[in-house]
Amino acid sequence: MSEVAGRMAPQAGARCLEKEVGGRGMLLGGVPGVAAADVLILGGGVAGTNAALIALGMGAQVTVVDRYPDALRRIAAQFHNRVRTIFSAADTVETLCRRADLVIGTVLIPGAAAPKLISAETVRAMKTGAAIVDVSIDQGGCAETSRPTTHSRPTYIVDGVVHYCVANMPGAVSRTSTFALTNVTVPFVLALADKGLRALTEDTHLRAGLNVHGGHLVHPAVAAALGLAHVPAEQVLKN
Amino acid sequence: MSEVAGRMAPQAGARCLEKEVGGRGMLLGGVPGVAAADVLILGGGVAGTNAALIALGMGAQVTVVDRYPDALRRIAAQFHNRVRTIFSAADTVETLCRRADLVIGTVLIPGAAAPKLISAETVRAMKTGAAIVDVSIDQGGCAETSRPTTHSRPTYIVDGVVHYCVANMPGAVSRTSTFALTNVTVPFVLALADKGLRALTEDTHLRAGLNVHGGHLVHPAVAAALGLAHVPAEQVLKN
Amino acid sequence: MSEVAGRMAPQAGARCLEKEVGGRGMLLGGVPGVAAADVLILGGGVAGTNAALIALGMGAQVTVVDRYPDALRRIAAQFHNRVRTIFSAADTVETLCRRADLVIGTVLIPGAAAPKLISAETVRAMKTGAAIVDVSIDQGGCAETSRPTTHSRPTYIVDGVVHYCVANMPGAVSRTSTFALTNVTVPFVLALADKGLRALTEDTHLRAGLNVHGGHLVHPAVAAALGLAHVPAEQVLKN
Amino acid sequence: MSEVAGRMAPQAGARCLEKEVGGRGMLLGGVPGVAAADVLILGGGVAGTNAALIALGMGAQVTVVDRYPDALRRIAAQFHNRVRTIFSAADTVETLCRRADLVIGTVLIPGAAAPKLISAETVRAMKTGAAIVDVSIDQGGCAETSRPTTHSRPTYIVDGVVHYCVANMPGAVSRTSTFALTNVTVPFVLALADKGLRALTEDTHLRAGLNVHGGHLVHPAVAAALGLAHVPAEQVLKN
Amino acid sequence: MSEVAGRMAPQAGARCLEKEVGGRGMLLGGVPGVAAADVLILGGGVAGTNAALIALGMGAQVTVVDRYPDALRRIAAQFHNRVRTIFSAADTVETLCRRADLVIGTVLIPGAAAPKLISAETVRAMKTGAAIVDVSIDQGGCAETSRPTTHSRPTYIVDGVVHYCVANMPGAVSRTSTFALTNVTVPFVLALADKGLRALTEDTHLRAGLNVHGGHLVHPAVAAALGLAHVPAEQVLKN
Amino acid sequence: MSEVAGRMAPQAGARCLEKEVGGRGMLLGGVPGVAAADVLILGGGVAGTNAALIALGMGAQVTVVDRYPDALRRIAAQFHNRVRTIFSAADTVETLCRRADLVIGTVLIPGAAAPKLISAETVRAMKTGAAIVDVSIDQGGCAETSRPTTHSRPTYIVDGVVHYCVANMPGAVSRTSTFALTNVTVPFVLALADKGLRALTEDTHLRAGLNVHGGHLVHPAVAAALGLAHVPAEQVLKN
């Protein structure tokens, strides 16, 4: 789903920059002679890379910030220097936010709340009519000013900055999202249908999804959350 | 302004394909493994070329139809075969509309109503949830089902097909549009400021804009509309 | 050799679409105003990726089908959305074959017969003058209608569909193939020349190629085929 | 038709480089680690530009020679430095032919025999198994060793060099060619149908095609060929 | 020669940014994670377009300023939005110079001194270690601080800004320049050799180069400079 | 630092080809109609890939030689056939050096002297005014004729071939280099600051950098160089 949300983010952002919703009245790609929007993407993972792909395609000036040199290197190789890649140091995000027209937040920490990279103070320092599309809103958002919205009322404004924080972005393109999800899950379904429990023995990814088996609690995180003991999946499946 | 409207059309169209407004729920660029939207652009002029540029950048499958081989050749050269170019023959538009997810109409005849290339029947034959963005709405629109809308209520649905027919598209990105317009007009303003009437003597484009001078009606179209005689600009300016 | 065969496939396919051999009389890349051929590539491995590279370069509309999302993602990243990538579901292949002008089959299962993805019925449903280039013919072919041909008589026709099933495609470009093969094998030859048997101890790939040593049958597949026992290479080499 | 012939030339040339017809056994695009073919295109007009487009797409190393700096500049702009462009000086063609694997001749002088840029001596100096695709064969060919061939027997060998000199190349892709031709001619047909003779008065291109009218011979070249007088079209049409 | 000078400018500029000559110590293209240089090109003509081509290729962030919308549109089409194009308004140049790492001046007015677009004050406001490559130095330079230098001592520093103002840039690549010049002039030489004076009658470009003929002064600018009368070339050549 | 040095190499090489320092007087990218420089890159690792990126961007004809097919395959995929990739066989380097205008040596063997791929005899056979940029000079250089130089006197000439062998290339762009280095090292510094010695227990890369701990010599290479015994880091850290 990160692919879908990442690719939707620039088009949602383009909409946020329109006058109707309180934006700067800026065309993402500009036209010859008029500057394109400065798009800042926080995070160079799957969502960030897909956001960069579409933002570039729409003609924006794109900067990706990440704290892993390898992520930046991979992005630089894929886009052949068309994207600015900047290593995330102390005040990088604040400096870049001040001059951005659109900030796309894609920073996620698996299994934890997204880090609040954009402080309320930084939002105050942004241009009037600039926009933030917070793709990480599903895990709490990466701006202090982010709060979940819906497809029917997707945006709100804080300190002149348009915020788009739809919690379930892929829902807007349900046809595409359903196929995308099915493509990824169908091999697991086929494996289960063909092999039954044996599928879990052979495939660590499937096994990692097992919660309860033979009366035993198996998933360590579930056990931890409930304060109960768990038996490793490998052991349960042997019996 | 055709540049601005042309570049906005695919992002307006992307919005039209979202579930919220009645669209197919399709992401314009798809994702790996799931088909991108099939975007049909009617007309390969300035607006059509700019629409193709952005639609391609958003990852769509783009087809441009025109009745001038040279326009298609120019587009093919600019986009290096990434766009399908099809010569407009008898039933080309209808056939292509049936399989399109998004149709962008950019066909204009200078000084005349846009031709109705998309019949009401063709609209009925389109996929449910497909969309039409009619950039030529300023001159009446190129679909029989088109009628002007506004930025606050941009779309409506006919026979399951989402219609976006905002009459003043560039108004949504007023900042970009104003700069774009100024860039084009400022050389004329400077010429007038520097040279006064002499500027019209030297520049046929400026002269063509003259309506009334020295008590004479000069512009032939205005004269025709009012049923009055006119004196050629060249003659009036000599005196 | 998959690289060579994959790259040859579109040029063989372009030839199959010519009138002379019974094809549709279609130029792979079309010309501005006339549609390019719709090329369907079954399989996104080495051969399929190389076939896509050349087919795109020749100006065709290219679709790649695979059942692994990762293969499609890799292709989408390499070709920047210029290729349609479709996940292989139940009737995907049949639907896509019906509208394809050229189908390039590259599906291989290592050590097994290629799966018959294209049924005889699907071939009957294809356009008259369409073509199939079956790169997997070395392992039996991926169409039910495929049977091996030679460079001197490379094609035959079934139900109006031109079949190109040359069993040893790289043989036609022997100079290129020989260099390609040598480049890959020469490091192994040098290792054997430098180190003798020790090279097999150090390199699992070389060791996996050992068949017989010191009077012992070593290769498990050979042993299985002959109904004899085998001694593991590691053990034989220690003595 | 120059577009069609130009685009077909590299795929015809790829075939000529195969062992089966006496070629070097070289894959046009090589593979990683093995050199691609060196393709020399004589002439940077429509046919030459289209030949370059496809040859590049097939992965070849492409050089275009022309004697007009503007043609080379246009090609350099279109292909962004991916093509070598060389100004045609005294012995340029001979030097470049010696190291080429494939020479594509597209040099035409409207209404005259093609210049013999490739001497028989140059052919003798070419590599064994190299190939010449002579697109200008319709006007006599640009190699001294060229003589017309047919689609059923397209090639012959002179001094070890494979010659492909099919006089009607577009005939092999008749479907594409017919559409391409129709696209260009249909506007004229419509103009004639709509306006009759008046169409010739309004359009110099149509008028230039008039041969005989009202008992008068009109076309100067026809008149010259027959040794008769002619009356200018403009004058005949006025009556 | 504008092509050569334009293409040399970014590599001269890259050198100027090195520590050794007083530059900022910046790599033109940066590396993944470290920002590339911000290159500002004044003028979007032949020299400016070629400078943009190479600066982009070296990985810089490129902005082109011009006062003609058509020039910017042509550049935007050629580079597919990879270059920022900005219309030259009142304080555009000063604002952009302040944030640029490298400014390349290519502004020429045929037959007149280059306009002083970069004031001494603007130079003072530039970053320490930034650089100016003034390609228009041959016509006086477009910075108030520019004065001609030579290939042996190409740079000097004013207010911390490295200036590269070599008057004959193409001289450094004499081999390339000589061929380039010959390619352009040789058709004229051949015409003169083939046709003598008649060549001037047939070709307005050649005729425009005529200074003196049959005892008459022909070239108007030479006549004006010497305060003498001149006879139009057309008239002189008729006799 | 290999990224920085690799990207600097083509611009250093472009400078070497200028007349001023004894080069051929050739513009790296040529101009339309005049051949670009033939750039040969020895080694397809990080430095070689970055050198290829910039050399291509400057418009050169680029060939990369490596002895690992996988390196060539990766480069071919990244640059989409715009680079010639050649497998390094017996006399490949010598043959290619003879026709190259610029050779960039990037071959490194970790922890050992660079192999002398370019013999003094090969240098003698190169074109007069050709150039060698030896990026591997830090480890002794890959040409027999290489000896370290400095930024103030970067080049010298042997047998007519300009040699650029600056030992610390990244020093010229110290600003870029410092950021690049910091980006890579700062995660390690943070880990040490957060976790102290425990950081070495958890991260093999950090641990591999430990030289001495608790009175024990830990680094095997240092121990070997000093003829002393060493205690494995894992063991020392447990105490």
Short mmCIF file of N, CA, C and O in Angstrom, two decimals, chain A residues 18, chain B residues 7-17 21 58 102 131 133 155 164 169:
data_model
loop_
_atom_site.label_atom_id
_atom_site.label_comp_id
_atom_site.label_asym_id
_atom_site.label_seq_id
_atom_site.Cartn_x
_atom_site.Cartn_y
_atom_site.Cartn_z
N GLU A 18 -3.83 24.39 -4.79
CA GLU A 18 -4.81 25.20 -5.51
C GLU A 18 -5.47 26.20 -4.56
O GLU A 18 -5.59 25.96 -3.36
N ARG B 7 -1.46 21.40 -18.48
CA ARG B 7 -0.73 20.72 -17.41
C ARG B 7 -1.64 20.38 -16.22
O ARG B 7 -1.37 19.43 -15.49
N MET B 8 -2.68 21.19 -16.02
CA MET B 8 -3.59 20.89 -14.92
C MET B 8 -4.50 19.72 -15.24
O MET B 8 -4.98 19.02 -14.32
N ALA B 9 -4.79 19.51 -16.51
CA ALA B 9 -5.81 18.54 -16.90
C ALA B 9 -5.56 17.14 -16.32
O ALA B 9 -6.48 16.53 -15.76
N PRO B 10 -4.33 16.60 -16.41
CA PRO B 10 -4.15 15.24 -15.88
C PRO B 10 -4.34 15.19 -14.36
O PRO B 10 -4.84 14.21 -13.84
N GLN B 11 -3.95 16.25 -13.64
CA GLN B 11 -4.14 16.17 -12.20
C GLN B 11 -5.63 16.33 -11.84
O GLN B 11 -6.11 15.66 -10.92
N ALA B 12 -6.35 17.13 -12.61
CA ALA B 12 -7.81 17.17 -12.42
C ALA B 12 -8.40 15.81 -12.76
O ALA B 12 -9.27 15.29 -12.05
N GLY B 13 -7.91 15.20 -13.82
CA GLY B 13 -8.41 13.90 -14.23
C GLY B 13 -8.11 12.81 -13.20
O GLY B 13 -8.93 11.93 -12.95
N ALA B 14 -6.92 12.88 -12.60
CA ALA B 14 -6.56 11.91 -11.57
C ALA B 14 -7.56 11.99 -10.42
O ALA B 14 -8.00 10.97 -9.88
N ARG B 15 -7.93 13.22 -10.08
CA ARG B 15 -8.91 13.44 -9.01
C ARG B 15 -10.27 12.85 -9.42
O ARG B 15 -10.95 12.24 -8.60
N CYS B 16 -10.65 13.01 -10.69
CA CYS B 16 -11.94 12.51 -11.17
C CYS B 16 -12.03 10.99 -11.10
O CYS B 16 -13.12 10.43 -11.01
N LEU B 17 -10.88 10.31 -11.17
CA LEU B 17 -10.90 8.85 -11.14
C LEU B 17 -10.99 8.31 -9.72
O LEU B 17 -11.07 7.10 -9.52
N VAL B 21 -15.50 11.13 -5.89
CA VAL B 21 -16.30 11.94 -6.82
C VAL B 21 -17.03 11.07 -7.84
O VAL B 21 -17.62 11.59 -8.78
N MET B 58 2.98 11.18 -14.77
CA MET B 58 2.23 10.54 -13.69
C MET B 58 2.11 9.04 -13.92
O MET B 58 1.52 8.33 -13.10
N LEU B 102 -9.63 7.85 -18.96
CA LEU B 102 -9.70 9.31 -18.85
C LEU B 102 -9.55 9.91 -20.24
O LEU B 102 -8.61 9.56 -20.96
N ALA B 131 -13.67 9.17 -16.90
CA ALA B 131 -13.79 10.61 -16.71
C ALA B 131 -13.45 11.37 -17.99
O ALA B 131 -12.68 10.90 -18.83
N VAL B 133 -12.13 15.28 -18.92
CA VAL B 133 -11.72 16.63 -18.54
C VAL B 133 -11.77 17.46 -19.82
O VAL B 133 -11.00 17.22 -20.75
N THR B 155 -17.13 18.95 -10.69
CA THR B 155 -17.51 17.77 -11.48
C THR B 155 -19.00 17.47 -11.38
O THR B 155 -19.68 17.87 -10.44
N TYR B 164 -15.40 16.89 -15.78
CA TYR B 164 -14.75 18.05 -15.16
C TYR B 164 -14.69 19.11 -16.24
O TYR B 164 -14.01 18.94 -17.26
N MET B 169 -9.87 27.05 -15.69
CA MET B 169 -8.95 26.18 -14.98
C MET B 169 -7.77 26.91 -14.38
O MET B 169 -7.43 26.72 -13.22
#
